[in-house]
Short mmCIF file of C-alpha atoms in Angstrom, two decimals:
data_model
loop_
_atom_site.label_atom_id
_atom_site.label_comp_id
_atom_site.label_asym_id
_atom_site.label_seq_id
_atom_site.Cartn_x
_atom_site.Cartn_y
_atom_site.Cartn_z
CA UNK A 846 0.00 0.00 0.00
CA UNK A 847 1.01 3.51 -0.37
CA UNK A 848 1.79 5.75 2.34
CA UNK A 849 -1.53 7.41 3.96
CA UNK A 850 -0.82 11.18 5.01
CA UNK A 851 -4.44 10.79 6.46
CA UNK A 852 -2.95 8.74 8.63
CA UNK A 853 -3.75 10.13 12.71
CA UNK A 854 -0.87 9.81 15.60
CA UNK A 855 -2.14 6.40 17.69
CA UNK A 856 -3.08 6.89 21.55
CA UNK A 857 -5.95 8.90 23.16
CA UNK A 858 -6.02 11.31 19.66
CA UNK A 859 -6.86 7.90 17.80
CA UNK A 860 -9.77 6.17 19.98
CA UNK A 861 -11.20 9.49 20.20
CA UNK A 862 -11.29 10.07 16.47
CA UNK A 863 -12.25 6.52 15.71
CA UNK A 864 -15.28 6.27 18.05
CA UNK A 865 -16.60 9.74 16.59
CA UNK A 866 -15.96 8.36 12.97
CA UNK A 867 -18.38 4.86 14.25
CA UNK A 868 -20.56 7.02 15.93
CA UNK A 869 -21.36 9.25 12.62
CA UNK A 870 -21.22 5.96 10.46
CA UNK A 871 -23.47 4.31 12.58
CA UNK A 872 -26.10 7.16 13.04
CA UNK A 873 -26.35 7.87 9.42
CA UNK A 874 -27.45 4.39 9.06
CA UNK A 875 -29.86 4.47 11.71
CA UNK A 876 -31.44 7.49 11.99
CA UNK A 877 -30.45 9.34 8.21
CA UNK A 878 -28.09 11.88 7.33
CA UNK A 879 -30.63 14.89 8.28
CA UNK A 880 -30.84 14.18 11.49
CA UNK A 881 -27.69 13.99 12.87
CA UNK A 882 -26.58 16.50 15.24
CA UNK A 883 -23.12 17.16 17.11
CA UNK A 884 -24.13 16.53 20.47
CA UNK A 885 -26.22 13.14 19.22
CA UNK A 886 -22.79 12.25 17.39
CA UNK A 887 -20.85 12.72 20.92
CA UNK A 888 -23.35 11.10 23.21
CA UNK A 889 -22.84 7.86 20.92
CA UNK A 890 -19.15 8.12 20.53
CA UNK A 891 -19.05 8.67 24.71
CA UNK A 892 -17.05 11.87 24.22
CA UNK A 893 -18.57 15.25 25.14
CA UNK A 894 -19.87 17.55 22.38
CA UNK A 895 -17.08 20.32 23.40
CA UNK A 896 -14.68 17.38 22.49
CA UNK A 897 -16.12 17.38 18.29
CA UNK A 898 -16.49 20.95 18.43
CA UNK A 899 -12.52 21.89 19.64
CA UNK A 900 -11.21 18.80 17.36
CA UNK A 901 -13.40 19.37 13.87
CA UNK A 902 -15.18 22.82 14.40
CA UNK A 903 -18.56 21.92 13.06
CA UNK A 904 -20.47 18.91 12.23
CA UNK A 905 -19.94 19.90 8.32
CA UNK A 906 -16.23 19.40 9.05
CA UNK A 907 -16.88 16.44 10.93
CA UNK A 908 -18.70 14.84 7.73
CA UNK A 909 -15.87 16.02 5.47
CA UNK A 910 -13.46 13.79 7.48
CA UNK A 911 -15.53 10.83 7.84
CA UNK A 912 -16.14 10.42 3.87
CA UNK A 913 -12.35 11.07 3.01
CA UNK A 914 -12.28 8.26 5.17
CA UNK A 915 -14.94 6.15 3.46
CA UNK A 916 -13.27 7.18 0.10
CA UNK A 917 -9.66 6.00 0.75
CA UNK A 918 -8.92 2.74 -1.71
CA UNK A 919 -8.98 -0.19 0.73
CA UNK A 920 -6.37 -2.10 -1.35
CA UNK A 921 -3.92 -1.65 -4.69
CA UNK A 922 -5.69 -1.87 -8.46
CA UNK A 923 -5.42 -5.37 -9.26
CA UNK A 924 -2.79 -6.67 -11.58
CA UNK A 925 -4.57 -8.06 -15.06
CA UNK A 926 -0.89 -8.29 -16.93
CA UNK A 927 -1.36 -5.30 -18.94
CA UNK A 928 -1.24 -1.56 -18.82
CA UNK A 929 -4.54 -1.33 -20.81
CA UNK A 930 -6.55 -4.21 -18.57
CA UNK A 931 -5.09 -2.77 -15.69
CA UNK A 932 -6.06 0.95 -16.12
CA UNK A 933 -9.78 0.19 -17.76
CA UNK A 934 -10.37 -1.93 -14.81
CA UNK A 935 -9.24 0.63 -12.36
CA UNK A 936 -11.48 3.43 -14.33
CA UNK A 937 -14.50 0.83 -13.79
CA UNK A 938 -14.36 0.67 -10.59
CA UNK A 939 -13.54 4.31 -9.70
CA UNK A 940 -16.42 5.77 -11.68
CA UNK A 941 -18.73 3.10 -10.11
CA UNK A 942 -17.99 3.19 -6.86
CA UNK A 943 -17.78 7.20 -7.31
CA UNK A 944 -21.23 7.95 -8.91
CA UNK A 945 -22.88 5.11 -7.25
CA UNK A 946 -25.32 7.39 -4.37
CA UNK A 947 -23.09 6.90 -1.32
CA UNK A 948 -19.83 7.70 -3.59
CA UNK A 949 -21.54 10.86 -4.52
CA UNK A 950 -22.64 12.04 -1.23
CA UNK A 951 -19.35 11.31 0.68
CA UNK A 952 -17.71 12.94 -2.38
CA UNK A 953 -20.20 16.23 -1.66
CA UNK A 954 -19.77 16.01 2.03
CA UNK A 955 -15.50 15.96 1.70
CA UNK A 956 -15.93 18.98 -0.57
CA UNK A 957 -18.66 20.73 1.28
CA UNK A 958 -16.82 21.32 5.05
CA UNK A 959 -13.32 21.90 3.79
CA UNK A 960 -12.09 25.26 4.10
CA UNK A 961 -8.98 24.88 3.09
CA UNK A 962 -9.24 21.76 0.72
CA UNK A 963 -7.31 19.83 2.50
CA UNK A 964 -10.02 17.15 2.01
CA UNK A 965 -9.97 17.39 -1.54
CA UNK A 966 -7.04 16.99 -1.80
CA UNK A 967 -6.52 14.14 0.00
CA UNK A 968 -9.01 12.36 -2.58
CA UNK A 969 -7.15 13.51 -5.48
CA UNK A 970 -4.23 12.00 -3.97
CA UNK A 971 -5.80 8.67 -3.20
CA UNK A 972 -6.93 8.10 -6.99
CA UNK A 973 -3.05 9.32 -8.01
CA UNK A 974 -1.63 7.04 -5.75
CA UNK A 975 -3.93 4.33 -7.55
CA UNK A 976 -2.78 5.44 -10.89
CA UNK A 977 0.89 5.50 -9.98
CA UNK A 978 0.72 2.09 -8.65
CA UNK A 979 -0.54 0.86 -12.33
CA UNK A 980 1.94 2.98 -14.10
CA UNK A 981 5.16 1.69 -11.95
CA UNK A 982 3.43 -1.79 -12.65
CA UNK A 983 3.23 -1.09 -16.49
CA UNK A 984 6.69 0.66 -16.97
CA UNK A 985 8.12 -2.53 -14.67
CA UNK A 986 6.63 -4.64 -17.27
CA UNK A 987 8.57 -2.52 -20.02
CA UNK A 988 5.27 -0.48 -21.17
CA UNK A 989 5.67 2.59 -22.74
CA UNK A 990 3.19 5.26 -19.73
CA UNK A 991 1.47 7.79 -19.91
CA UNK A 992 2.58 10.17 -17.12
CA UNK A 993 0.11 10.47 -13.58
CA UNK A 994 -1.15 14.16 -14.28
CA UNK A 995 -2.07 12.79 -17.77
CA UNK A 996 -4.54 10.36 -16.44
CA UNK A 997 -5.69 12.46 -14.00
CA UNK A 998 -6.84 14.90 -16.89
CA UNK A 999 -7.66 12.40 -18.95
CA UNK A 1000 -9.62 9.42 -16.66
CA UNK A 1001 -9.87 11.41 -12.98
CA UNK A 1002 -11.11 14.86 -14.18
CA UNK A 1003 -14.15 13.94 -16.71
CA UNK A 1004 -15.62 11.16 -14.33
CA UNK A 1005 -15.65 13.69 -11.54
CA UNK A 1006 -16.59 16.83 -13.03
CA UNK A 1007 -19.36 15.01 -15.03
CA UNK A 1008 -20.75 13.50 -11.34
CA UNK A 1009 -20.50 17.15 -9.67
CA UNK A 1010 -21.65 19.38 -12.57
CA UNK A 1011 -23.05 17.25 -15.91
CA UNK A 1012 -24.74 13.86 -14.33
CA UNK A 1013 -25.95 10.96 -16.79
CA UNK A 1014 -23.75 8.94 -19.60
CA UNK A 1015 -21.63 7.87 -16.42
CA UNK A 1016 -21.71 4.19 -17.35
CA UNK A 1017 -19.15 1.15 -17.72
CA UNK A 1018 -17.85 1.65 -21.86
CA UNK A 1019 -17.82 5.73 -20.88
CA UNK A 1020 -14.37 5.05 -18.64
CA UNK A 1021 -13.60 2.61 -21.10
CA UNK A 1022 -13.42 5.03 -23.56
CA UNK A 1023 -11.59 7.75 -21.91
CA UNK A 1024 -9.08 5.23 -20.97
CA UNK A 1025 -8.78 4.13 -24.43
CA UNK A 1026 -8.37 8.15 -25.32
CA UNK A 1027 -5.50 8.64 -23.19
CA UNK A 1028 -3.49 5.30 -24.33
CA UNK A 1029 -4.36 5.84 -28.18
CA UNK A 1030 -3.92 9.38 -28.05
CA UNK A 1031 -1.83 10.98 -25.24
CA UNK A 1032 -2.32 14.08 -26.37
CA UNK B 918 -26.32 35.13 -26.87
CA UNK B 919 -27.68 31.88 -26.29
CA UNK B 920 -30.88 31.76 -24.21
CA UNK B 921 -30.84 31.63 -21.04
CA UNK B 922 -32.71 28.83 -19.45
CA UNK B 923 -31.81 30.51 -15.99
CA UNK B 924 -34.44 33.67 -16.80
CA UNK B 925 -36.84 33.92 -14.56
CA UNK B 926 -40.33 35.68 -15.23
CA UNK B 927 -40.55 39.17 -15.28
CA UNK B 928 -43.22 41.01 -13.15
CA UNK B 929 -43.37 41.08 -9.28
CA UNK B 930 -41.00 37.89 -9.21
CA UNK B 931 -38.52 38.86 -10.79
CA UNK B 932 -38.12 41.95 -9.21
CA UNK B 933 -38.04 40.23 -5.90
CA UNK B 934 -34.92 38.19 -7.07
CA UNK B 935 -33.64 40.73 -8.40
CA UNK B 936 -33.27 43.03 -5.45
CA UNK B 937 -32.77 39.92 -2.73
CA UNK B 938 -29.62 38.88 -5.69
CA UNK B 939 -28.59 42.84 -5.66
CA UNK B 940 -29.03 42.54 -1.52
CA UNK B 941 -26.75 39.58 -1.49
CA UNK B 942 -23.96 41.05 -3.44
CA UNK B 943 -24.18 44.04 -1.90
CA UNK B 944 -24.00 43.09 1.72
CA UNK B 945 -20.94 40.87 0.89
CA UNK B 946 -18.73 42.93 -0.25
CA UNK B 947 -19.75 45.28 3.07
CA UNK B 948 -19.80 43.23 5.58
CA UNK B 949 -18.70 39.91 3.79
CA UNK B 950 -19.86 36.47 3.38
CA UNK B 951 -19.47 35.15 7.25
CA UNK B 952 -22.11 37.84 8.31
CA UNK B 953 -24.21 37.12 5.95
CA UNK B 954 -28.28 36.00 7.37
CA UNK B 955 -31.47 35.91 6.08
CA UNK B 956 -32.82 38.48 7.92
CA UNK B 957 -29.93 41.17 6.79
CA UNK B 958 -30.51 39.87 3.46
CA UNK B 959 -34.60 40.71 3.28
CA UNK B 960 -33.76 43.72 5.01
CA UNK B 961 -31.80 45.48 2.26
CA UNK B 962 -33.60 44.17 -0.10
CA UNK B 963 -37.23 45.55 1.36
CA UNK B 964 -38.65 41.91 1.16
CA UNK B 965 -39.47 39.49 4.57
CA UNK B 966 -37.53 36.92 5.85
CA UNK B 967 -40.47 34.43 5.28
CA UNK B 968 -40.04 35.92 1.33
CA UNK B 969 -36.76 34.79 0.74
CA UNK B 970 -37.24 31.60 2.80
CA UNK B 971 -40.22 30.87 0.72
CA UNK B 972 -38.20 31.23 -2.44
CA UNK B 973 -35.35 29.63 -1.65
CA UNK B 974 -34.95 27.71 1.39
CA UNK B 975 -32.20 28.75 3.19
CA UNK B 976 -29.19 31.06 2.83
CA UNK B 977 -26.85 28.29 1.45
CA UNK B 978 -29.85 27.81 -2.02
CA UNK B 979 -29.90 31.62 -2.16
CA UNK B 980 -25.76 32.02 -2.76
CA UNK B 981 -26.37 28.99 -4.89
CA UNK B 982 -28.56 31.16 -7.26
CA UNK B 983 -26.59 34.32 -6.95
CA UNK B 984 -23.23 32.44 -7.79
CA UNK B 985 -24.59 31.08 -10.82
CA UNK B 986 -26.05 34.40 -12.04
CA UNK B 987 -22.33 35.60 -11.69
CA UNK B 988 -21.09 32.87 -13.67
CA UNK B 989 -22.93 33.67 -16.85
CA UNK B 990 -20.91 34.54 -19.74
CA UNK B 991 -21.55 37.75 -20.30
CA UNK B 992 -21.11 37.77 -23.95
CA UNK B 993 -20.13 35.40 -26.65
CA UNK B 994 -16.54 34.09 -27.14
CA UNK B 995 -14.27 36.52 -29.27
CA UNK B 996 -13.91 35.72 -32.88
CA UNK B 997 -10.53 35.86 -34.07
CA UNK B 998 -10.74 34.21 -37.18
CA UNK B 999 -9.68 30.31 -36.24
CA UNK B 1000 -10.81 27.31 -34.29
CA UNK B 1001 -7.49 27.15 -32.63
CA UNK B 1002 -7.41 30.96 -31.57
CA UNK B 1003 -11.37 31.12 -30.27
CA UNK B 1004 -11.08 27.77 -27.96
CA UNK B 1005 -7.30 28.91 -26.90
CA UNK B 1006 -8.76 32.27 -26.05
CA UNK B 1007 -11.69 30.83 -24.63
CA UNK B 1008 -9.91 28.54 -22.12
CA UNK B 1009 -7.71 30.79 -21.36
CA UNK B 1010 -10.20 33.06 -19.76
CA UNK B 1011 -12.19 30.46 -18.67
CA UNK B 1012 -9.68 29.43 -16.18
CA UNK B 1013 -8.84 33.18 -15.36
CA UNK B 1014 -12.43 33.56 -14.05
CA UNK B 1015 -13.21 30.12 -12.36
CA UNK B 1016 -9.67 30.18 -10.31
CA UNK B 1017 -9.65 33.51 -9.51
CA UNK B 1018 -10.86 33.71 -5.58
CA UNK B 1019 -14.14 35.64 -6.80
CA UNK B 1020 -14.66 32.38 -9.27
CA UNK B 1021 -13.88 30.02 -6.65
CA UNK B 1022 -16.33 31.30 -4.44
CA UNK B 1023 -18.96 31.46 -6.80
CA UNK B 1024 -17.96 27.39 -8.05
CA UNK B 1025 -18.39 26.37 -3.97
CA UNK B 1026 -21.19 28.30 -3.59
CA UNK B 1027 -23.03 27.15 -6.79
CA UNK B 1028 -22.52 23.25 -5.62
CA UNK B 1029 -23.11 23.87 -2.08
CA UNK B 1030 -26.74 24.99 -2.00
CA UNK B 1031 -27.90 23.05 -4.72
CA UNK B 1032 -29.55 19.76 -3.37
CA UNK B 1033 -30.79 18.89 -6.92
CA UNK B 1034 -27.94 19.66 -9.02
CA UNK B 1035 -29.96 22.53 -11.03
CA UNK B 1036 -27.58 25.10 -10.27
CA UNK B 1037 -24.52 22.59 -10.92
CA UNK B 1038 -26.07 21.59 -14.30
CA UNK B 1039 -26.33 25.43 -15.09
CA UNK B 1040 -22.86 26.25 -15.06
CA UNK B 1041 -21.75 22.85 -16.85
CA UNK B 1042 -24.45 24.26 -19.65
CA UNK B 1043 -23.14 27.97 -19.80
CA UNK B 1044 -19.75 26.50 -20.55
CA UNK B 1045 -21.11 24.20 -22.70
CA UNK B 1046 -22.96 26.69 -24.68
CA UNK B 1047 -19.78 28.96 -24.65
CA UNK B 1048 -18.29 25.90 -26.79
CA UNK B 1049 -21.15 25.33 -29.17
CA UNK B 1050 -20.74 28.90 -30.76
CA UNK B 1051 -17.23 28.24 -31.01
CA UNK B 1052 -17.04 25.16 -32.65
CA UNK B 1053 -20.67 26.28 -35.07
CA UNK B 1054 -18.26 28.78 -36.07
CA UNK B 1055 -14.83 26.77 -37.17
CA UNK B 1056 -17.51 24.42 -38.54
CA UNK B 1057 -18.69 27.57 -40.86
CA UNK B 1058 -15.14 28.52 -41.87
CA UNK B 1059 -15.11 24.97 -43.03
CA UNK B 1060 -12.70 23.72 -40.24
CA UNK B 1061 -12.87 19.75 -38.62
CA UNK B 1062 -14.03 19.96 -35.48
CA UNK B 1063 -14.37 17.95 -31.99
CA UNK B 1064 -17.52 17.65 -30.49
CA UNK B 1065 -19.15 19.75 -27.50
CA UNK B 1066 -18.81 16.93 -25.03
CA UNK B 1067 -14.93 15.86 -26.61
CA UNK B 1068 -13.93 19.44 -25.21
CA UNK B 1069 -15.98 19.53 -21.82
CA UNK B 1070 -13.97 16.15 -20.97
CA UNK B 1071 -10.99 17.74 -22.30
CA UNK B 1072 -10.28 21.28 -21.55
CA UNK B 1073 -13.20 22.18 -18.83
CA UNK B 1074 -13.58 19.40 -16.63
CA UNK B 1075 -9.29 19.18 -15.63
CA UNK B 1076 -9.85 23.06 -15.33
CA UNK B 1077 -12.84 22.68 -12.65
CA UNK B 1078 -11.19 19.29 -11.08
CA UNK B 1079 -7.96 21.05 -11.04
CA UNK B 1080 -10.05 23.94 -9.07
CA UNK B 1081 -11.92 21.88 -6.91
CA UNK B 1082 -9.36 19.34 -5.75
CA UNK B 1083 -5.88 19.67 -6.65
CA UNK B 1084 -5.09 23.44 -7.25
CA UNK B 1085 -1.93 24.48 -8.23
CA UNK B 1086 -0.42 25.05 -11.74
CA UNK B 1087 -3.47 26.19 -13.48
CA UNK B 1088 -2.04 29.03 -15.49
CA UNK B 1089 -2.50 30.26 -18.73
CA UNK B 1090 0.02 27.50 -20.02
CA UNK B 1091 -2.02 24.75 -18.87
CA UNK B 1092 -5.01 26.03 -20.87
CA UNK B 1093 -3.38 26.28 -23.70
CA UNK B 1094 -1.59 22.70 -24.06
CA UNK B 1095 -5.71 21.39 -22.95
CA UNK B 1096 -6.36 22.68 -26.21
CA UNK B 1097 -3.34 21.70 -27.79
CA UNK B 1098 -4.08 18.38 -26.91
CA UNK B 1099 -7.71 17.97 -27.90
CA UNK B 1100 -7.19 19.38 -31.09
CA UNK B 1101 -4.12 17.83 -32.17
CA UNK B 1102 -5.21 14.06 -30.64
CA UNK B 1103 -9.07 13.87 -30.14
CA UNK B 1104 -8.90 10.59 -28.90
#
């Protein structure tokens, strides 16, 4: 796996965060996004609402952290032998799980209490990461690569954009085909 | 110009947006966004609270609105006499205006209070549309050229991904070799 700058200092700092992340998973599944409320959150996690206020600001905040959390890859793109298998397959699954309706909400919730984009960028990173690990795979294999920011432009930017700003068409041969674009044509 | 799908009707309506959108701009550049409430809003603007919330929900629907008024082109894209010259020019000011703070601003706001993508959709057409009259243009010279959604994957959606999650490098340069690269490899 790649390194994760996400990553919190163990200890106290860690349980707290952990039981406030359960507590917010857990809550949105039982009683709906709508309704949750920082001092609910708290009384769940067994921390005291000044604790989420002083460590996240606002429950906005709160959310942002929890679905950068829910979006980090779980494991590396799988290897399928080939630059183009590999990087279609990866596209897949990104746009899938990405426009499916929890992929879409935690991707509005990381954007929407971020002042400083910290958040976001911590998601752009995670699908880099994703692409680098194909790309290292491919050149390793003696592929000629594209380079990362290409297939961020290319594969990244268009899925995203089109779930924030231009919604439909987001299907299966759709990543196929911008993968295909960036590999055929590199522009 | 294009029409404008965003016009509301005139009469007693429409002046009621119009002075709670002239309120709004107003009272941020006085006293800025953070102060910003309902009840200052409908105040400058001579409306009631239970007007605006009527009309638009909350405060976070009503910057929605006002941000994408601001993002409407306010004129068509300058013809200087080539396919390659309008869309370079185009993109270049494109990403002048959406990265600029003011631009920014308006993107967050725009996505923020905008539970059914509407005002999202909006801005994704104005660009859109911005495109169109380019390309119907190159494709009255007699010039070969890309389709509308070809350059929204290509040149608009790294700009606004770029914006929204990994910022940095998005000068005038960048624009350009989008451009560069649609036109010289489609894909």
């Amino acid at each position: 796996m790649s390194p994760r700058p996400m990553a919190r200092p163990g200890g106290r700092s860690a349980r707290v965060q952990e039981s406030v992340h359960t507590a917010v998973r857990e809550l949105t599944a039982e009683v709906g996004r709508e309704a949750l409320t920082v001092p609910l959150v708290a009384a769940r996690a067994g921390v005291t609402p000044s604790t989420v206020y002083r460590r996240w600001g606002d429950l906005q905040e709160l959310l942002s952290d929890v679905a950068v959390e829910r979006l980090r890859p779980d494991s590396d793109p799988e290897d399928r032998g080939s630059l183009r298998a590999d990087l279609t397959a990866w596209a897949e699954q990104f746009l899938d799980e990405m426009a499916s309706p929890p992929g879409r909400a935690y991707i509005r919730d990381a954007l929407l209490g971020d002042p400083d984009g910290a958040n976001a960028g911590q998601c752009s990173a995670y699908a880099a990461e994703q692409i680098d690990v194909v790309l290292a795979r491919a050149a390793g294999r003696g592929e000629a690569v594209p380079d990362t920011e290409t297939v961020v432009d290319r594969v990244v930017a268009p899925v995203m954009y089109r779930i924030l700003f231009r919604p439909g068409g987001l299907d299966a041969g759709y990543a196929r085909r911008l993968v295909a674009g960036v590999l055929d044509a590199p522009g």
